[in-house]
């Protein structure tokens, strides 16, 4: 599985905390003015999927990137990081996914991964539950650039220095921190009602194209109602994959903003709410303002 599959979960998780999140509910592009007077930086909320509508960037986004002096994203992928991910996504030799799930659920997982995602059965049996779950939360096999990857490509083409906000170890660690029993519960639920999972992905994309971060977050309430038996596992996932990573992302973004004129791309829900990166920056004295996109990213 590709490392970016972890990040998409931040837009698909379930939590009863959504009613608490009120801040920064609309908008993908945000201006950040640091208290030290350095040139303004910008944060752009992404979706870690390769949908063609999402990568049809507004001219405002392209111009803002072009005028920035440096670029940052959640993770810079290379051969080394791919190897770390692959190792982490593989069960120890003493374990087998088929023995961790009820037989019927494992068969569903194996069939879905083979038929929809092209994952052979001999790979599935050695996958960590979180890795299989992450894969089932994608619309299908990867076909092109995700939003983050295309922005990275454009930044490199423009000769900008590139910084990673996180390490691959931090990303996979966020998933591995979830107890194995909760990982398997999440995987079984996704396999049993995969049609609902795929529908959620499409709803996520529609709301992303509308710059509706609050609406994306509210999708979680719908998912919670559909699978109340795994609410605890989903809350643990949200805390680890989204909220647990936000402070570190805010710290790195603040450092870049203090240097001036950075363009930072990170998963859209990391921006949203009172525990999001924008709220954390605002608490630190950074002035945050939305930049309207004159052209809808989906138009």
Short mmCIF file of C-alpha atoms in Angstrom, two decimals:
data_model
loop_
_atom_site.label_atom_id
_atom_site.label_comp_id
_atom_site.label_asym_id
_atom_site.label_seq_id
_atom_site.Cartn_x
_atom_site.Cartn_y
_atom_site.Cartn_z
CA UNK A 1 0.00 0.00 0.00
CA UNK A 2 1.08 3.56 -0.65
CA UNK A 3 1.98 5.75 2.33
CA UNK A 4 -0.55 8.43 1.35
CA UNK A 5 -3.37 6.01 2.05
CA UNK A 6 -2.92 6.66 5.75
CA UNK A 7 -3.61 10.33 5.41
CA UNK A 8 -6.92 9.95 3.59
CA UNK A 9 -8.36 8.40 6.74
CA UNK A 10 -8.37 11.77 8.45
CA UNK A 11 -11.31 12.61 6.20
CA UNK A 12 -13.19 9.35 6.78
CA UNK A 13 -13.00 8.70 10.51
CA UNK A 14 -15.85 8.63 12.96
CA UNK A 15 -16.15 10.68 16.13
CA UNK A 16 -18.85 12.15 18.30
CA UNK A 17 -16.59 15.19 18.76
CA UNK A 18 -17.68 16.81 15.51
CA UNK A 19 -20.24 19.00 17.29
CA UNK A 20 -17.37 20.68 19.14
CA UNK A 21 -15.54 21.75 16.00
CA UNK A 22 -16.72 25.16 14.80
CA UNK A 23 -13.64 26.97 13.51
CA UNK A 24 -12.30 27.29 9.98
CA UNK A 25 -15.22 25.40 8.51
CA UNK A 26 -15.07 26.75 4.96
CA UNK A 27 -12.02 27.25 2.79
CA UNK A 28 -9.02 25.39 1.41
CA UNK A 29 -6.45 28.19 1.04
CA UNK A 30 -5.42 30.21 4.10
CA UNK A 31 -2.97 33.08 4.57
CA UNK A 32 -0.76 32.95 7.66
CA UNK A 33 0.90 36.15 8.86
CA UNK A 34 3.50 35.39 11.54
CA UNK A 35 3.99 37.62 14.59
CA UNK A 36 7.63 38.26 13.65
CA UNK A 37 6.61 40.24 10.57
CA UNK A 38 7.99 37.79 8.00
CA UNK A 39 6.33 37.57 4.59
CA UNK A 40 2.97 35.79 4.66
CA UNK A 41 2.83 32.04 4.15
CA UNK A 42 -0.11 29.95 2.95
CA UNK A 43 -1.70 26.66 3.98
CA UNK A 44 -3.63 24.64 1.44
CA UNK A 45 -5.94 21.82 2.46
CA UNK A 46 -5.57 18.72 0.31
CA UNK A 47 -7.31 15.42 -0.20
CA UNK A 48 -5.00 12.45 -0.55
CA UNK A 49 -6.76 11.00 -3.57
CA UNK A 50 -6.04 11.13 -7.29
CA UNK A 51 -9.43 12.43 -8.43
CA UNK A 52 -9.04 14.61 -11.53
CA UNK A 53 -11.41 17.26 -10.19
CA UNK A 54 -9.33 17.78 -7.06
CA UNK A 55 -6.11 18.39 -9.01
CA UNK A 56 -7.68 20.98 -11.31
CA UNK A 57 -6.27 23.80 -9.21
CA UNK A 58 -7.68 27.29 -9.05
CA UNK A 59 -5.44 29.94 -10.68
CA UNK A 60 -5.25 31.50 -7.22
CA UNK A 61 -3.62 28.33 -5.86
CA UNK A 62 -1.16 28.13 -8.74
CA UNK A 63 -0.22 31.79 -8.40
CA UNK A 64 0.21 31.52 -4.63
CA UNK A 65 2.47 28.50 -5.03
CA UNK A 66 4.50 30.23 -7.74
CA UNK A 67 5.07 33.27 -5.52
CA UNK A 68 6.13 31.21 -2.49
CA UNK A 69 9.80 30.65 -1.69
CA UNK A 70 9.53 27.14 -0.26
CA UNK A 71 7.11 24.22 -0.27
CA UNK A 72 6.16 21.77 2.48
CA UNK A 73 3.90 18.73 2.57
CA UNK A 74 3.12 16.00 5.07
CA UNK A 75 5.66 13.51 3.76
CA UNK A 76 8.26 13.38 1.01
CA UNK A 77 8.13 9.94 -0.55
CA UNK A 78 11.23 8.17 -1.76
CA UNK A 79 12.55 4.63 -1.95
CA UNK A 80 13.56 4.64 1.70
CA UNK A 81 10.19 5.86 3.02
CA UNK A 82 8.37 3.37 0.79
CA UNK A 83 10.42 0.56 2.30
CA UNK A 84 9.66 1.73 5.84
CA UNK A 85 5.95 1.80 5.02
CA UNK A 86 6.02 -1.63 3.41
CA UNK A 87 7.78 -3.15 6.40
CA UNK A 88 5.37 -1.54 8.87
CA UNK A 89 2.34 -2.65 6.83
CA UNK A 90 3.44 -6.29 7.01
CA UNK A 91 2.55 -8.51 9.96
CA UNK A 92 5.29 -10.26 11.93
CA UNK A 93 6.01 -13.76 10.62
CA UNK A 94 4.27 -15.20 13.68
CA UNK A 95 0.94 -13.61 12.67
CA UNK A 96 -1.46 -14.03 9.78
CA UNK A 97 -4.40 -11.77 8.96
CA UNK A 98 -6.63 -14.80 8.36
CA UNK A 99 -6.19 -15.84 11.99
CA UNK A 100 -6.98 -12.34 13.31
CA UNK A 101 -10.41 -12.01 11.70
CA UNK A 102 -13.57 -14.13 11.65
CA UNK A 103 -13.38 -16.41 8.62
CA UNK A 104 -16.24 -14.72 6.74
CA UNK A 105 -14.76 -11.27 7.31
CA UNK A 106 -11.33 -12.35 6.14
CA UNK A 107 -12.84 -13.78 2.97
CA UNK A 108 -14.60 -10.47 2.32
CA UNK A 109 -11.33 -8.58 2.84
CA UNK A 110 -9.40 -10.92 0.57
CA UNK A 111 -12.03 -10.73 -2.17
CA UNK A 112 -12.28 -6.92 -2.04
CA UNK A 113 -8.54 -6.38 -2.04
CA UNK A 114 -8.06 -8.78 -4.95
CA UNK A 115 -10.99 -7.74 -7.12
CA UNK A 116 -11.06 -3.97 -6.54
CA UNK A 117 -7.50 -3.10 -5.56
CA UNK A 118 -5.44 -5.75 -7.31
CA UNK A 119 -3.85 -7.10 -4.13
CA UNK A 120 -2.97 -10.81 -4.42
CA UNK A 121 -4.20 -13.17 -1.70
CA UNK A 122 -0.64 -14.05 -0.66
CA UNK A 123 -0.04 -10.35 0.11
CA UNK A 124 -3.34 -9.88 1.94
CA UNK A 125 -2.64 -12.69 4.39
CA UNK A 126 0.48 -10.87 5.61
CA UNK A 127 -1.00 -7.34 5.73
CA UNK A 128 -1.34 -5.53 9.03
CA UNK A 129 -5.04 -4.89 9.74
CA UNK A 130 -4.58 -1.11 9.61
CA UNK A 131 -2.94 -1.37 6.18
CA UNK A 132 -5.82 -3.43 4.79
CA UNK A 133 -8.30 -1.00 6.36
CA UNK A 134 -6.55 2.01 4.83
CA UNK A 135 -6.66 0.35 1.41
CA UNK A 136 -10.39 -0.34 1.68
CA UNK A 137 -10.92 3.38 2.32
CA UNK A 138 -9.68 4.25 -1.16
CA UNK A 139 -12.00 4.44 -4.17
CA UNK A 140 -9.78 2.07 -6.15
CA UNK A 141 -6.21 1.44 -7.26
CA UNK A 142 -4.07 4.53 -7.67
CA UNK A 143 -4.14 5.90 -11.22
CA UNK A 144 -2.45 9.33 -11.13
CA UNK A 145 -1.19 12.20 -9.02
CA UNK A 146 -2.91 13.01 -5.74
CA UNK A 147 -3.34 16.69 -4.82
CA UNK A 148 -0.24 16.61 -2.62
CA UNK A 149 1.85 14.81 -5.22
CA UNK A 150 0.95 17.21 -8.02
CA UNK A 151 1.69 20.26 -5.85
CA UNK A 152 5.03 18.66 -4.94
CA UNK A 153 5.76 18.06 -8.62
CA UNK A 154 4.95 21.70 -9.48
CA UNK A 155 7.09 23.01 -6.62
CA UNK A 156 10.09 20.94 -7.70
CA UNK A 157 9.60 22.07 -11.30
CA UNK A 158 9.68 25.67 -10.03
CA UNK A 159 12.94 24.99 -8.20
CA UNK A 160 11.59 25.45 -4.69
CA UNK A 161 13.18 23.75 -1.68
CA UNK A 162 10.87 21.05 -0.30
CA UNK A 163 10.34 20.21 3.38
CA UNK A 164 8.47 17.29 4.97
CA UNK A 165 6.28 18.10 7.98
CA UNK A 166 6.54 14.50 9.21
CA UNK A 167 8.56 11.33 8.87
CA UNK A 168 7.12 8.11 7.50
CA UNK A 169 7.81 6.58 10.92
CA UNK A 170 5.48 9.13 12.51
CA UNK A 171 2.73 8.41 9.99
CA UNK A 172 2.79 4.65 10.34
CA UNK A 173 3.28 5.00 14.08
CA UNK A 174 -0.06 6.79 14.30
CA UNK A 175 -1.74 3.68 12.90
CA UNK A 176 0.32 1.16 14.84
CA UNK A 177 -0.59 2.93 18.08
CA UNK A 178 -4.17 1.72 17.71
CA UNK A 179 -4.67 -1.58 19.58
CA UNK A 180 -4.78 -4.63 17.32
CA UNK A 181 -8.30 -5.54 18.44
CA UNK A 182 -9.56 -2.12 17.34
CA UNK A 183 -7.73 -2.37 14.02
CA UNK A 184 -9.43 -5.68 13.27
CA UNK A 185 -12.83 -4.33 14.31
CA UNK A 186 -12.45 -1.40 11.91
CA UNK A 187 -11.32 -3.69 9.11
CA UNK A 188 -14.20 -6.13 9.57
CA UNK A 189 -16.76 -3.31 9.60
CA UNK A 190 -15.32 -1.77 6.42
CA UNK A 191 -15.40 -5.12 4.63
CA UNK A 192 -18.97 -5.89 5.70
CA UNK A 193 -20.33 -2.58 4.37
CA UNK A 194 -17.82 -1.55 1.75
CA UNK A 195 -20.48 0.11 -0.40
CA UNK A 196 -21.05 2.65 2.38
CA UNK A 197 -17.30 3.26 2.64
CA UNK A 198 -17.09 4.00 -1.09
CA UNK A 199 -20.13 6.27 -0.89
CA UNK A 200 -18.42 8.22 1.91
CA UNK A 201 -15.36 8.73 -0.27
CA UNK A 202 -17.49 10.24 -3.03
CA UNK A 203 -19.32 12.49 -0.56
CA UNK A 204 -15.96 13.57 0.82
CA UNK A 205 -14.78 14.56 -2.65
CA UNK A 206 -17.92 16.56 -3.38
CA UNK A 207 -17.64 18.49 -0.14
CA UNK A 208 -13.91 18.99 -0.64
CA UNK A 209 -14.55 20.53 -4.06
CA UNK A 210 -17.04 22.87 -2.36
CA UNK A 211 -14.34 23.84 0.21
CA UNK A 212 -16.69 22.53 2.92
CA UNK A 213 -14.41 21.32 5.70
CA UNK A 214 -17.23 21.34 8.24
CA UNK A 215 -19.32 19.22 5.89
CA UNK A 216 -16.50 16.70 5.50
CA UNK A 217 -16.21 16.43 9.26
CA UNK A 218 -19.96 15.93 9.60
CA UNK A 219 -19.73 12.85 7.35
CA UNK A 220 -18.32 11.17 10.42
CA UNK A 221 -21.63 11.43 12.25
CA UNK A 222 -23.30 9.55 9.39
CA UNK A 223 -20.65 6.84 9.61
CA UNK A 224 -21.01 6.64 13.39
CA UNK A 225 -24.74 6.06 13.02
CA UNK A 226 -24.10 3.29 10.49
CA UNK A 227 -21.60 1.42 12.69
CA UNK A 228 -22.13 2.30 16.36
CA UNK A 229 -20.49 -0.94 17.50
CA UNK A 230 -17.05 0.32 16.49
CA UNK A 231 -17.42 3.88 17.81
CA UNK A 232 -14.63 3.43 20.36
CA UNK A 233 -12.23 2.12 17.73
CA UNK A 234 -13.10 4.95 15.37
CA UNK A 235 -12.57 7.53 18.10
CA UNK A 236 -9.16 6.02 18.87
CA UNK A 237 -8.31 6.20 15.18
CA UNK A 238 -9.36 9.84 14.96
CA UNK A 239 -7.32 10.77 18.03
CA UNK A 240 -4.20 9.08 16.69
CA UNK A 241 -4.35 9.82 12.96
CA UNK A 242 -5.79 13.35 13.05
CA UNK A 243 -5.57 15.05 16.44
CA UNK A 244 -2.41 13.29 17.56
CA UNK A 245 -0.49 14.60 14.55
CA UNK A 246 -1.83 18.17 14.53
CA UNK A 247 0.50 19.64 17.20
CA UNK A 248 3.61 18.48 15.35
CA UNK A 249 2.27 19.79 12.05
CA UNK A 250 1.48 23.14 13.67
CA UNK A 251 4.98 23.33 15.13
CA UNK A 252 6.62 22.67 11.77
CA UNK A 253 4.28 25.08 9.99
CA UNK A 254 5.05 27.80 12.52
CA UNK A 255 8.77 27.33 11.93
CA UNK A 256 8.33 27.64 8.17
CA UNK A 257 6.01 30.64 8.53
CA UNK A 258 8.59 32.41 10.68
CA UNK A 259 11.06 32.07 7.80
CA UNK A 260 8.46 33.58 5.46
CA UNK A 261 6.68 32.89 2.16
CA UNK A 262 6.09 29.15 2.58
CA UNK A 263 3.38 27.14 0.84
CA UNK A 264 2.29 24.28 3.09
CA UNK A 265 0.04 21.49 1.79
CA UNK A 266 -1.62 19.17 4.29
CA UNK A 267 -4.78 17.12 4.58
CA UNK A 268 -7.78 19.44 4.72
CA UNK A 269 -9.16 18.18 8.03
CA UNK A 270 -5.87 18.95 9.75
CA UNK A 271 -6.86 22.60 9.22
CA UNK A 272 -10.34 22.31 10.68
CA UNK A 273 -11.76 22.91 14.14
CA UNK A 274 -10.52 24.03 17.55
CA UNK A 275 -7.92 21.24 17.63
CA UNK A 276 -6.73 21.89 14.10
CA UNK A 277 -3.50 23.39 12.82
CA UNK A 278 -5.04 26.78 12.00
CA UNK A 279 -6.52 27.14 15.49
CA UNK A 280 -3.17 26.19 17.01
CA UNK A 281 -1.35 28.79 14.92
CA UNK A 282 -3.93 31.41 15.86
CA UNK A 283 -3.37 30.65 19.55
CA UNK A 284 0.34 31.25 18.99
CA UNK A 285 -0.31 34.73 17.64
CA UNK A 286 -0.36 34.07 13.90
CA UNK A 287 -3.00 35.98 11.97
CA UNK A 288 -5.11 33.59 9.89
CA UNK A 289 -7.30 34.70 6.97
CA UNK A 290 -9.09 32.77 4.26
CA UNK A 291 -8.05 33.34 0.65
CA UNK A 292 -11.07 32.99 -1.66
CA UNK A 293 -10.60 30.81 -4.71
CA UNK A 294 -11.93 32.80 -7.64
CA UNK A 295 -12.29 29.60 -9.63
CA UNK A 296 -13.85 26.64 -7.87
CA UNK A 297 -11.25 23.81 -7.83
CA UNK A 298 -13.82 21.51 -9.35
CA UNK A 299 -14.80 23.79 -12.21
#
